[in-house]
Coordinates of C-alpha atoms and ligand atoms in Angstrom, one line a residue:
X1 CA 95.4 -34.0 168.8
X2 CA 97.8 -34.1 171.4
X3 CA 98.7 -37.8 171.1
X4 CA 99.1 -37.8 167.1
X5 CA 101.4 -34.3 167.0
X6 CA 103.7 -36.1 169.6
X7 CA 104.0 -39.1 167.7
X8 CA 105.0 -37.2 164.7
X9 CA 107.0 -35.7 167.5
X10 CA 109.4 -38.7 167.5
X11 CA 109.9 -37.9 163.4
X12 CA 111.9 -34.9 164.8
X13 CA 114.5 -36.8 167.2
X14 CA 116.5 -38.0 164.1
X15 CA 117.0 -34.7 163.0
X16 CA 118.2 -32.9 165.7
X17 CA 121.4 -32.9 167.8
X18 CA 119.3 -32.0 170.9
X19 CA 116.6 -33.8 172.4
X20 CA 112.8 -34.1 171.8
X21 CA 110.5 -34.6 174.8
X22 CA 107.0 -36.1 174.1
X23 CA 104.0 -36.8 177.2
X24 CA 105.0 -39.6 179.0
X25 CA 108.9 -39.6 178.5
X26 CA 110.8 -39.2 181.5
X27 CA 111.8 -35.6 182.1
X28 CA 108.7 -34.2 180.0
X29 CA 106.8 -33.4 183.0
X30 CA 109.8 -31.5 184.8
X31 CA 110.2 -29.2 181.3
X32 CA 106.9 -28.1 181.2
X33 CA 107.5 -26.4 184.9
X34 CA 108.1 -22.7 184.0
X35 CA 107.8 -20.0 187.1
X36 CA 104.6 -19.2 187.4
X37 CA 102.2 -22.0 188.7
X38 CA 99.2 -20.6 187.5
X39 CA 100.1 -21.2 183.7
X40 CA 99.8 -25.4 182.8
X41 CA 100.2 -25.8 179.4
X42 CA 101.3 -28.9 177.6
X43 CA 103.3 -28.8 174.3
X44 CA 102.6 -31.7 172.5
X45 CA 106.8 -32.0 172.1
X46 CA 109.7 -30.3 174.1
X47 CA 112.7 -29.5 171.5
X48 CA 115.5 -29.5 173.7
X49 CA 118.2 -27.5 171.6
X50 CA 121.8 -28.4 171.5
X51 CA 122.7 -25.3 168.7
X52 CA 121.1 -22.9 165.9
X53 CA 120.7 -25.6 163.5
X54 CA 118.6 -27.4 165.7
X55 CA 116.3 -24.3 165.9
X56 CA 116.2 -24.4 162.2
X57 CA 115.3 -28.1 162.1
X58 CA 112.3 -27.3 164.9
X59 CA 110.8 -24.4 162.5
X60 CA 110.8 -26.3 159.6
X61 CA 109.5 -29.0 161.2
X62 CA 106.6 -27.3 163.1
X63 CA 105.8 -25.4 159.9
X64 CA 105.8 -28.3 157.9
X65 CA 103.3 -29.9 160.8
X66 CA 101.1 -26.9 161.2
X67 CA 102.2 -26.9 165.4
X68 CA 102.2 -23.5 167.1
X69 CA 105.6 -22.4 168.1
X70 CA 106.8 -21.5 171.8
X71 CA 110.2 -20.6 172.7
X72 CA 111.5 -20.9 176.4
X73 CA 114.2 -19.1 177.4
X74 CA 114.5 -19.7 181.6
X75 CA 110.7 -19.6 182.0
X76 CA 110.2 -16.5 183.8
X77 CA 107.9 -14.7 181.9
X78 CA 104.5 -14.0 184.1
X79 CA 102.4 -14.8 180.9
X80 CA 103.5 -18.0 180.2
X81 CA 104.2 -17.9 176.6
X82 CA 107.2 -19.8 177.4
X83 CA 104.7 -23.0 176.7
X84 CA 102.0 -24.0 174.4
X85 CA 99.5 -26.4 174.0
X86 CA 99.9 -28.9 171.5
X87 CA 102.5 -27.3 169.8
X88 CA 106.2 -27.4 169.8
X89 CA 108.5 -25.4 172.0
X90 CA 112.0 -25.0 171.6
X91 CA 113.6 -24.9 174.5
X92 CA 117.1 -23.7 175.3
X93 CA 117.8 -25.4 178.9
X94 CA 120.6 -27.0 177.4
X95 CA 122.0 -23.8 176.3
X96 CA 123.5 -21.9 178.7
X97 CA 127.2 -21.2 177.7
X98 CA 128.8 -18.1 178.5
X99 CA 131.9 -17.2 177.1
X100 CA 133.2 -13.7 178.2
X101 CA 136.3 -12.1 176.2
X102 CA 137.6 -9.6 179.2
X103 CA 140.1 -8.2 177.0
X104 CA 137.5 -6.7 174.7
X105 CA 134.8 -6.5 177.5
X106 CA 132.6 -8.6 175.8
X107 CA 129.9 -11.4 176.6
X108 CA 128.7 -14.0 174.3
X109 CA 125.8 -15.7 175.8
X110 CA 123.6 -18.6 174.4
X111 CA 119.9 -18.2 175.2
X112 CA 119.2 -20.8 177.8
X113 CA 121.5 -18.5 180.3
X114 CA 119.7 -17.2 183.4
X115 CA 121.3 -13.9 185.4
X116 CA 123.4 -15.8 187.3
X117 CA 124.9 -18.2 184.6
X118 CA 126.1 -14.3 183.0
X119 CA 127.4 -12.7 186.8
X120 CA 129.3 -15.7 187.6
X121 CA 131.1 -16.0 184.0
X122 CA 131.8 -12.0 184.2
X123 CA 132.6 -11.7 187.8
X124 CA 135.3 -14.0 187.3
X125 CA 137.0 -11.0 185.3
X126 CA 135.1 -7.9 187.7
X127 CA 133.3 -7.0 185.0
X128 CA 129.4 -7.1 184.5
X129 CA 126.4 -5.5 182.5
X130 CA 123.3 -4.8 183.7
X131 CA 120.2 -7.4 184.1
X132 CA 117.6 -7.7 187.0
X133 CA 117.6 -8.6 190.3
X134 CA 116.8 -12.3 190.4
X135 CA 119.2 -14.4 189.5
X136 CA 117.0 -17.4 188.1
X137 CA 115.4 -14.9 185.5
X138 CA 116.4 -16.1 181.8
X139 CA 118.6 -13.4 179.7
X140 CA 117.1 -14.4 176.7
X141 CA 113.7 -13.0 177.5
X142 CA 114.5 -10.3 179.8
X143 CA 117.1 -9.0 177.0
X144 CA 114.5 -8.8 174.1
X145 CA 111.8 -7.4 176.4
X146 CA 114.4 -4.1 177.9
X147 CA 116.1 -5.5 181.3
X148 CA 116.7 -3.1 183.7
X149 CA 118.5 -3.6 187.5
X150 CA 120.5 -2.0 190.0
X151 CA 123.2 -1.2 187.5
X152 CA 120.9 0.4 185.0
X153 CA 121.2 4.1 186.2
X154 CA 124.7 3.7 185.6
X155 CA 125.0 1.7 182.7
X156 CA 121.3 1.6 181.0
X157 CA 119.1 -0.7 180.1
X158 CA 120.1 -4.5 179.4
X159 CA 119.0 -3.7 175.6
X160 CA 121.4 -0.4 175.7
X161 CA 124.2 -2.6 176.4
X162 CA 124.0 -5.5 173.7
X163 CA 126.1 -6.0 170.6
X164 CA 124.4 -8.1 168.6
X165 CA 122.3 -11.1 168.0
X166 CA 122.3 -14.6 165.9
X167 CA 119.2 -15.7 165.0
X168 CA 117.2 -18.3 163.0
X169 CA 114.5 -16.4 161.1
X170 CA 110.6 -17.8 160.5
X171 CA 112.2 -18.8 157.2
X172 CA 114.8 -20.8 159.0
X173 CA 117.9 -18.4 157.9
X174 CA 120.7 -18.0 160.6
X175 CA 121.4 -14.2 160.8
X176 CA 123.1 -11.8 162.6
X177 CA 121.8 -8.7 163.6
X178 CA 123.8 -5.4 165.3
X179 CA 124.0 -1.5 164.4
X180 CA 125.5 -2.8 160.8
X181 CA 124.5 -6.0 160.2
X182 CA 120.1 -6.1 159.7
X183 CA 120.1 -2.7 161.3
X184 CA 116.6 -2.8 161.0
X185 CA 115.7 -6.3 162.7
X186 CA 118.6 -5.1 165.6
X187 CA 115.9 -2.3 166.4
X188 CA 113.2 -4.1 166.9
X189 CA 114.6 -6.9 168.8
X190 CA 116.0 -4.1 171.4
X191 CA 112.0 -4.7 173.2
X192 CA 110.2 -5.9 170.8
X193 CA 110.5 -9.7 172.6
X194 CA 110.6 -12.6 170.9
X195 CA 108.5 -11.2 167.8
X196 CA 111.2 -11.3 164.8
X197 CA 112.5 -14.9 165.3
X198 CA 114.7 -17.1 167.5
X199 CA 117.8 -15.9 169.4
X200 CA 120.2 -18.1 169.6
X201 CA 123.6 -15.9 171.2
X202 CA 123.8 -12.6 172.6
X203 CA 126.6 -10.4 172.4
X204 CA 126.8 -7.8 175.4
X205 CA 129.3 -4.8 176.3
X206 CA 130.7 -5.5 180.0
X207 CA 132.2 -2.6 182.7
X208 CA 134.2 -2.9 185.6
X209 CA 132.2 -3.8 188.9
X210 CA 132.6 -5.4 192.2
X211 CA 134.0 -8.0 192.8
X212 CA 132.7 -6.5 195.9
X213 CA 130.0 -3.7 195.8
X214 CA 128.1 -2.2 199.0
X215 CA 124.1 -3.3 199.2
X216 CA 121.5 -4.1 201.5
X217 CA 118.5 -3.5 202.9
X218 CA 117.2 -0.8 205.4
X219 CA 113.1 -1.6 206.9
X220 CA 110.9 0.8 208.2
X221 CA 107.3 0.8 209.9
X222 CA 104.7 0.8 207.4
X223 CA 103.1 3.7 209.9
X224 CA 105.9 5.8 208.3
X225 CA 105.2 4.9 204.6
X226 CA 104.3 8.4 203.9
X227 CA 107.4 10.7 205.2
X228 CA 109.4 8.1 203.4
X229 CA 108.0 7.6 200.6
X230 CA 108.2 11.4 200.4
X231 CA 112.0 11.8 201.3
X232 CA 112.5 9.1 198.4
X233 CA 111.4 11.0 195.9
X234 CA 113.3 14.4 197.1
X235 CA 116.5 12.1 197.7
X236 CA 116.5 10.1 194.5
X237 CA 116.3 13.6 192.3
X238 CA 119.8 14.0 193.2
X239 CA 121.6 10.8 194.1
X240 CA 124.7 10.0 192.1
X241 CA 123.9 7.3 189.4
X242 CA 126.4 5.1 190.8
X243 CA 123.8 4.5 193.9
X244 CA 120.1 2.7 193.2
X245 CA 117.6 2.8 196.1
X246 CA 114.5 0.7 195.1
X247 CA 111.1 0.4 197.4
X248 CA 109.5 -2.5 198.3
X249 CA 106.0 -2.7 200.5
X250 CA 105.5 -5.9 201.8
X251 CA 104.8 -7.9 205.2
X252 CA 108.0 -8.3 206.2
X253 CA 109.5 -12.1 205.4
X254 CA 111.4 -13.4 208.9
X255 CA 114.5 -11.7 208.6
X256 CA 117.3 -12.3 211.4
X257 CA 118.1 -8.5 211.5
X258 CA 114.3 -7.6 212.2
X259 CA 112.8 -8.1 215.8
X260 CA 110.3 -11.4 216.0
X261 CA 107.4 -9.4 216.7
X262 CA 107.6 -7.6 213.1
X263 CA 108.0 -10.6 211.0
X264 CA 104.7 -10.9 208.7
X265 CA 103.9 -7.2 209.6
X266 CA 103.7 -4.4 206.6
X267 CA 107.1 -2.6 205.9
X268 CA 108.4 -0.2 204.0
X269 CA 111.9 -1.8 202.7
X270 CA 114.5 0.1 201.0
X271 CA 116.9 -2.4 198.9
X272 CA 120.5 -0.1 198.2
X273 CA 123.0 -0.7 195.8
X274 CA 125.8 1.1 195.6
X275 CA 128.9 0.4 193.1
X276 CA 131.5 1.2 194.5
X277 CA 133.5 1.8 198.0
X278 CA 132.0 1.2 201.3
X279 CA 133.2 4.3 202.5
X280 CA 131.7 6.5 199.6
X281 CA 128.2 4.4 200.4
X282 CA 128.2 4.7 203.9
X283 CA 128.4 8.8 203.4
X284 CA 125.9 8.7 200.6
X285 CA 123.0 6.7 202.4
X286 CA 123.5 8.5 205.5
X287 CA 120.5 10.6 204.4
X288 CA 118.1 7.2 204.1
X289 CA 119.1 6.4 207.6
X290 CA 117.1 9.5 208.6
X291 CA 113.7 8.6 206.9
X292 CA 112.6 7.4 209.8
X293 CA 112.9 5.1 212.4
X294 CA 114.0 2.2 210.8
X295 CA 112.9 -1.7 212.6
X296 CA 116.9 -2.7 211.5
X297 CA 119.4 -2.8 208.6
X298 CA 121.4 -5.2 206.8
X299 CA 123.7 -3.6 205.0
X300 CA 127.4 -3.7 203.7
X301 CA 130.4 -5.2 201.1
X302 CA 129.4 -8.1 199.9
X303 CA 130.0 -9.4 196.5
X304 CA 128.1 -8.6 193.4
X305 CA 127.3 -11.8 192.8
X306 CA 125.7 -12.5 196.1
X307 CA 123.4 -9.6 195.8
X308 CA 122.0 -10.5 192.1
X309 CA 121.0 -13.4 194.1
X310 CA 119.5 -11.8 197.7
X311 CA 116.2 -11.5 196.6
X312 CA 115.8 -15.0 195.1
X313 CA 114.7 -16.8 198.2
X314 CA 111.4 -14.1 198.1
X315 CA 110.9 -15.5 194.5
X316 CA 111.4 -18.7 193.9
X317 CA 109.1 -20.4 191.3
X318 CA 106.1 -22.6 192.3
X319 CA 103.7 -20.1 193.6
X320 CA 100.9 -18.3 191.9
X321 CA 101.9 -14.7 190.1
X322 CA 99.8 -12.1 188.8
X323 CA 101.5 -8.5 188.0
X324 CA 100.7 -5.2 186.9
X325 CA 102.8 -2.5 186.3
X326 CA 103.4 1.0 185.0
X327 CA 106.0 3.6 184.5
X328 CA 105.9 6.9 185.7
X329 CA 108.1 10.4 185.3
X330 CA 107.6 11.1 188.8
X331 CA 105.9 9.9 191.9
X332 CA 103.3 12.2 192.3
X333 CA 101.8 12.7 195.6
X334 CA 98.3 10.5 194.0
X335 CA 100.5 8.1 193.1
X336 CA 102.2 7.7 196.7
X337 CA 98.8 8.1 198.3
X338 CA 97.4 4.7 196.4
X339 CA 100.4 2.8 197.0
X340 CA 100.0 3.5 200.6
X341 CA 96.3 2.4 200.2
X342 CA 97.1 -0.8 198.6
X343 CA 100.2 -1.6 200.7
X344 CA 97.7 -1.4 203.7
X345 CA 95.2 -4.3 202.2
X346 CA 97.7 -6.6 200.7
X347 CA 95.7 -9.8 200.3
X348 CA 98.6 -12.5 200.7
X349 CA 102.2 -12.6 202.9
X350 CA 103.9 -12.8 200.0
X351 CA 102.4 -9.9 197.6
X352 CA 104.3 -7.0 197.1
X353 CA 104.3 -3.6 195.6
X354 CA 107.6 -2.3 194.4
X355 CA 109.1 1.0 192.5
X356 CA 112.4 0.5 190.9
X357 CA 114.7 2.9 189.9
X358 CA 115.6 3.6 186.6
X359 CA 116.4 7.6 185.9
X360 CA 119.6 7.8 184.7
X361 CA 121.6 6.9 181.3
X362 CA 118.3 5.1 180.1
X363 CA 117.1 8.7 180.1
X364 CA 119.8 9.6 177.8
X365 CA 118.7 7.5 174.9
X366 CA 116.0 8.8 172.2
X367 CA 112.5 7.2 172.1
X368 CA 113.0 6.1 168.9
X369 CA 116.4 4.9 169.1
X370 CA 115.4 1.3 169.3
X371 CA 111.2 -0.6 170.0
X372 CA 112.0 -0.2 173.5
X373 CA 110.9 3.4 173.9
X374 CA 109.7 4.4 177.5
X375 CA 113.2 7.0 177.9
X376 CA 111.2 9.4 179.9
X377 CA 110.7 6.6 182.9
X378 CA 112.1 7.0 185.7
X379 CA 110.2 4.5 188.2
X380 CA 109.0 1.2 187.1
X381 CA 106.2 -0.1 189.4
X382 CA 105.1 -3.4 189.5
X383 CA 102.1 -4.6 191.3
X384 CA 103.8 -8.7 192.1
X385 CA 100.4 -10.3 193.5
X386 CA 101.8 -14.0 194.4
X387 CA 100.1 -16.4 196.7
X388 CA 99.8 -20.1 197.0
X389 CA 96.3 -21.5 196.3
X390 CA 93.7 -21.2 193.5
X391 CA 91.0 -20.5 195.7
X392 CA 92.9 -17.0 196.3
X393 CA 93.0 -16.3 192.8
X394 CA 90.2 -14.1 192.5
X395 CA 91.2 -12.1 195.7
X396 CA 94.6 -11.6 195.2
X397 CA 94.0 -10.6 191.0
X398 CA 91.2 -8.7 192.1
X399 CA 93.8 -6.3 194.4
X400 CA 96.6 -6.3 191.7
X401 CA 93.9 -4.7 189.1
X402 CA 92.2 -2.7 191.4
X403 CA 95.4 -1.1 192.4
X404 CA 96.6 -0.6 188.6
X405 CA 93.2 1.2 188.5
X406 CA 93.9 3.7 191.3
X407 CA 97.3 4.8 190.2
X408 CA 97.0 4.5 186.8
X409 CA 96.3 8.5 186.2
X410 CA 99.8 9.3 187.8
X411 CA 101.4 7.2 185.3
X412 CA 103.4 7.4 182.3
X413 CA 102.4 6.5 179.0
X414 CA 103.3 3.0 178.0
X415 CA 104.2 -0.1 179.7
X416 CA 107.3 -2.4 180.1
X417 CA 106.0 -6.0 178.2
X418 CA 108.3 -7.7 180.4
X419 CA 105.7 -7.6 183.0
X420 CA 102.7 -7.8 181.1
X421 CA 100.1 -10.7 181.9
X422 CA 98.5 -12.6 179.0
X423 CA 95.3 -10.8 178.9
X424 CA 97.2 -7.7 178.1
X425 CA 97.1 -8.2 174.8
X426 CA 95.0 -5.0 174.0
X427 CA 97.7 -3.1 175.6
X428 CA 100.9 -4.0 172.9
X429 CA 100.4 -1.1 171.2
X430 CA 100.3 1.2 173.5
X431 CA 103.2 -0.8 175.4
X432 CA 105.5 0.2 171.9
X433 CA 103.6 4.1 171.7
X434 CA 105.2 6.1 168.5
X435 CA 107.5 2.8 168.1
X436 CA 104.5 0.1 167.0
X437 CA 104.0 1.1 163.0
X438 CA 107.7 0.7 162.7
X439 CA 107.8 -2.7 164.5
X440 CA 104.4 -3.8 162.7
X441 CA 106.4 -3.5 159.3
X442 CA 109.3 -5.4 160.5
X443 CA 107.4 -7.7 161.7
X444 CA 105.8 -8.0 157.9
X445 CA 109.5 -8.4 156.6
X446 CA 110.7 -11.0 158.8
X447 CA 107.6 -13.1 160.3
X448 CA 104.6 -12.1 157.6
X449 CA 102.6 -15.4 158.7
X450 CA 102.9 -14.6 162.3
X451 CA 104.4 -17.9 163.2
X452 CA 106.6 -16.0 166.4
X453 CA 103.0 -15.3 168.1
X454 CA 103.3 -16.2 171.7
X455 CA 104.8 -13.3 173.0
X456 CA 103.4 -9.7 173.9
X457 CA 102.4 -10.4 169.8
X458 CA 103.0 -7.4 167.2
X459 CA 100.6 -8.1 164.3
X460 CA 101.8 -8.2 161.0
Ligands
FAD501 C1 111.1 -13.3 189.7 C2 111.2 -12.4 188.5 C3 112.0 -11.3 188.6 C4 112.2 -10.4 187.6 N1 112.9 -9.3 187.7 C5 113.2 -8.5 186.6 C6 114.0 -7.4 186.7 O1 114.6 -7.1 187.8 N2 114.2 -6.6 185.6 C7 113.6 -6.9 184.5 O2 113.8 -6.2 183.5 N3 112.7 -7.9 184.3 C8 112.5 -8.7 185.4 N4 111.6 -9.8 185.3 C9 110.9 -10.0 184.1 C10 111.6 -10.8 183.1 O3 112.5 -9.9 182.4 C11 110.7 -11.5 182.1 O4 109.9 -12.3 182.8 C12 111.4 -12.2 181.0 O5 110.5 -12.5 180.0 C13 112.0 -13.5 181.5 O6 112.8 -14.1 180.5 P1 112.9 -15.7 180.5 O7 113.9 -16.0 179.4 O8 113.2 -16.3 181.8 O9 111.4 -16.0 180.1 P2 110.7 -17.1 179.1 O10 109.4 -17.2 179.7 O11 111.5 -18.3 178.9 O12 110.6 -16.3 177.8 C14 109.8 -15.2 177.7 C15 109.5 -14.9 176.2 O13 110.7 -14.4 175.6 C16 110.7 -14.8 174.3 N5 112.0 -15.6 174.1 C17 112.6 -16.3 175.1 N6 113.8 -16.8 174.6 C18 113.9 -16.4 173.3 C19 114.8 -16.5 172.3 N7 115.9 -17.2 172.4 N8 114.6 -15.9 171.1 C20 113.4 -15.2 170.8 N9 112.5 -15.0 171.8 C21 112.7 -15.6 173.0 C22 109.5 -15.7 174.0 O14 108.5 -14.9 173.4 C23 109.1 -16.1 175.4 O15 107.7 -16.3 175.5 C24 111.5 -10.7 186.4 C25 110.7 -11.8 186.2 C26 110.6 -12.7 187.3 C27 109.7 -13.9 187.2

């Protein structure tokens, strides 16, 4: 099967501007990489886009050939969907131009951009909009999914922030879609991922930040998880939105700030980001200082820029991933009570558990105001379980479910798909809550067959 849909694969090469990859050709085996090493999947051709007719060209094409579609934006997403087997993937590495217009604080960005293609292009002009915190993430997918970072308290959610959208339909139409043009497809894109058809620019709003912002990271003794954990909560109810403090309970990576005899030893670690003076911070986190008593601190102006990227060494592709997350209102004392529990057994170096922070202007927006509808959040947890070798899998998946388990009754209802596995399929619906009816009949109107599937899939 494999070998007869790639040779029809080479039909496709005259048609395109871009490139086709088929098994075999050099490069083929480097695009199939994607961030997670557990997912190997082989697409029987790799459609290397150069624009949006190209995109057009590869749906026709895989229609007209019976392949199942993938679209890749960076790569990032945990489930692999990025890939398929057999089929055809359109892949956007060779779209990644960002054009920023400072005047009108806007950012066009094609869909091949990862976070740090966007920073660097709207740094240059000390503006920004907020996206996550590793800089290798892809825009494309984190966009369509929500996107949230340390600027999102301030500024919302990635999806709050964009304009509008081109895209190539399953019919092959290029559209746009904003508050005005397709009002009803620009809702549903807003987190309903890569359901409704291709992306192939984003359009976001930009506001002043940095160059320089203050950030870092303070790290306590896992012994004192508890009393900080519970100042966090107290101190976060009335910090200014203009300061994000995240948690992160780990075994503490080798540091230079931390004494030896810590590294590879549970932490509590609070990552800080504050936009705006150094002075204002300094008075502001005074309070965190106090938590306990901390192993060291890194902390200070450095530029915005830098910190998108400070957590990328920590998560750099190659190694196995399994995640599970939730939202929650509030951390309620049985939720801080199994994160404890779970941050005490952590079955690799590198797993993690981490709440980020997002109560704040997302808050402000209606539940219904777009698919992505979880405006009551105000902590995302995600349970990262990453290790290196197979034979851990079972150990390491078995602590990431077991902990969902245990602090799943303090949790919201809903779930961000962003971090959603592939065996989560069962939980789509209740990922989208009140929102999913609406989606299910655009998804009727603009994919009826259902051809968009791999993705966190909304059945028509
Ligand atoms: C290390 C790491 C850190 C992360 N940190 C954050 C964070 O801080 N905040 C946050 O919100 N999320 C975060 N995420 C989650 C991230 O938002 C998702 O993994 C997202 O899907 C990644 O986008 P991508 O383009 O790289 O992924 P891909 O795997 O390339 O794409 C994911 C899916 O998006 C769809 N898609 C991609 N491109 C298009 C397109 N052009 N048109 C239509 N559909 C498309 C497809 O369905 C595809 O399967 C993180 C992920 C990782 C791995």
């Amino acid at each position: 099967m494999a070998t007869q849909s790639s040779k029809v694969g080479k039909e496709l090469r005259g048609m395109i501007k871009g490139s086709v990859l088929i098994p075999d050709d050099p490069g083929y085996e480097e695009a199939r990489q994607i961030w997670n090493a557990m997912i190997d999947r082989r697409p029987a051709m790799i459609v290397q886009c150069a624009n949006a007719d190209d995109v057009s060209a590869a749906i026709a094409f895989a229609r007209r050939n019976k392949l199942e579609i993938s679209i890749r934006g960076a790569g990032h997403n945990i489930a692999g969907n990025a890939l398929c087997n057999d089929g055809l993937t359109i892949d956007f590495s060779n779209m990644k131009n960002v054009r920023v217009d400072a005047g009108k604080r806007r950012a066009y960005v094609e869909p091949g951009a990862t976070l740090a293609n966007l920073d660097e292009a709207t740094q240059a002009h000390g503006l920004a909009t907020p996206v996550g915190i590793n800089s290798t993430t892809g825009i494309a997918g984190l966009t369509l999914g929500g996107g949230f970072g340390w600027l999102t308290r301030k500024h919302g959610m990635t999806i709050d922030n964009l304009v509008s959208v081109d895209m190539v339909t399953a019919d092959g139409r290029k559209i746009r879609a904003s508050e005005t043009d397709n009002p009803d497809l620009f809702w549903a894109i807003r987190g309903g991922g890569g359901n409704f058809g291709v992306v192939t620019q984003f359009e976001f709003q930009l506001f002043p930040v940095g160059p320089e912002i203050f950030a870092g990271l303070i790290v306590f003794p896992f012994s004192q998880a508890k009393q900080i954990l519970n100042k966090y909560r107290q101190f976060v109810n009335s910090a200014p939105e203009e300061l994000n403090v995240w948690v992160v309970l780990r075994k503490a990576p080798p540091l230079p700030f931390l004494p030896e005899k810590i590294h590879g030893k549970e932490v509590v670690v609070l990552p800080i980001f504050y936009a705006g003076a150094a002075a204002d911070a300094e008075k502001l986190i005074a309070p965190l200082r106090a938590f306990g008593d901390a192993h060291g601190e890194h902390l200070g102006a450095q530029p915005y820029v830098a910190w998108q990227k400070a957590f990328d060494p920590l998560l750099t592709p190659g190694a196995r991933n399994y995640w599970k997350s939730h939202n929650f209102t509030e951390l309620a004392d049985g939720a801080v009570d199994s994160i404890i529990e779970f941050a005490g057994k952590l079955p690799s170096p590198q797993c993690e558990i981490f709440i980020g922070l997002i109560a704040g202007a997302p808050n402000r927006i209606a539940s219904d105001a777009m698919a992505y509808g979880h405006r009551d959040a105000k902590f995302v947890l995600n349970v990262h379980g990453r290790w290196d070798e197979a034979k851990d899998d079972a150990r390491c998946m078995g602590w990431a479910r077991d902990f969902f388990k245990a602090s799943a009754p303090y949790a919201s209802a809903g779930a961000y798909v962003n971090f959603m596995t592939a065996e989560e399929g069962d939980r789509v619906a209740a990922a989208y809550g009140a929102n999913y009816d609406r989606l299910v009949q655009i998804k009727k109107h603009y994919d009826p067959d259902n051809i968009f599937h791999l993705n966190q899939n909304i059945k028509p």
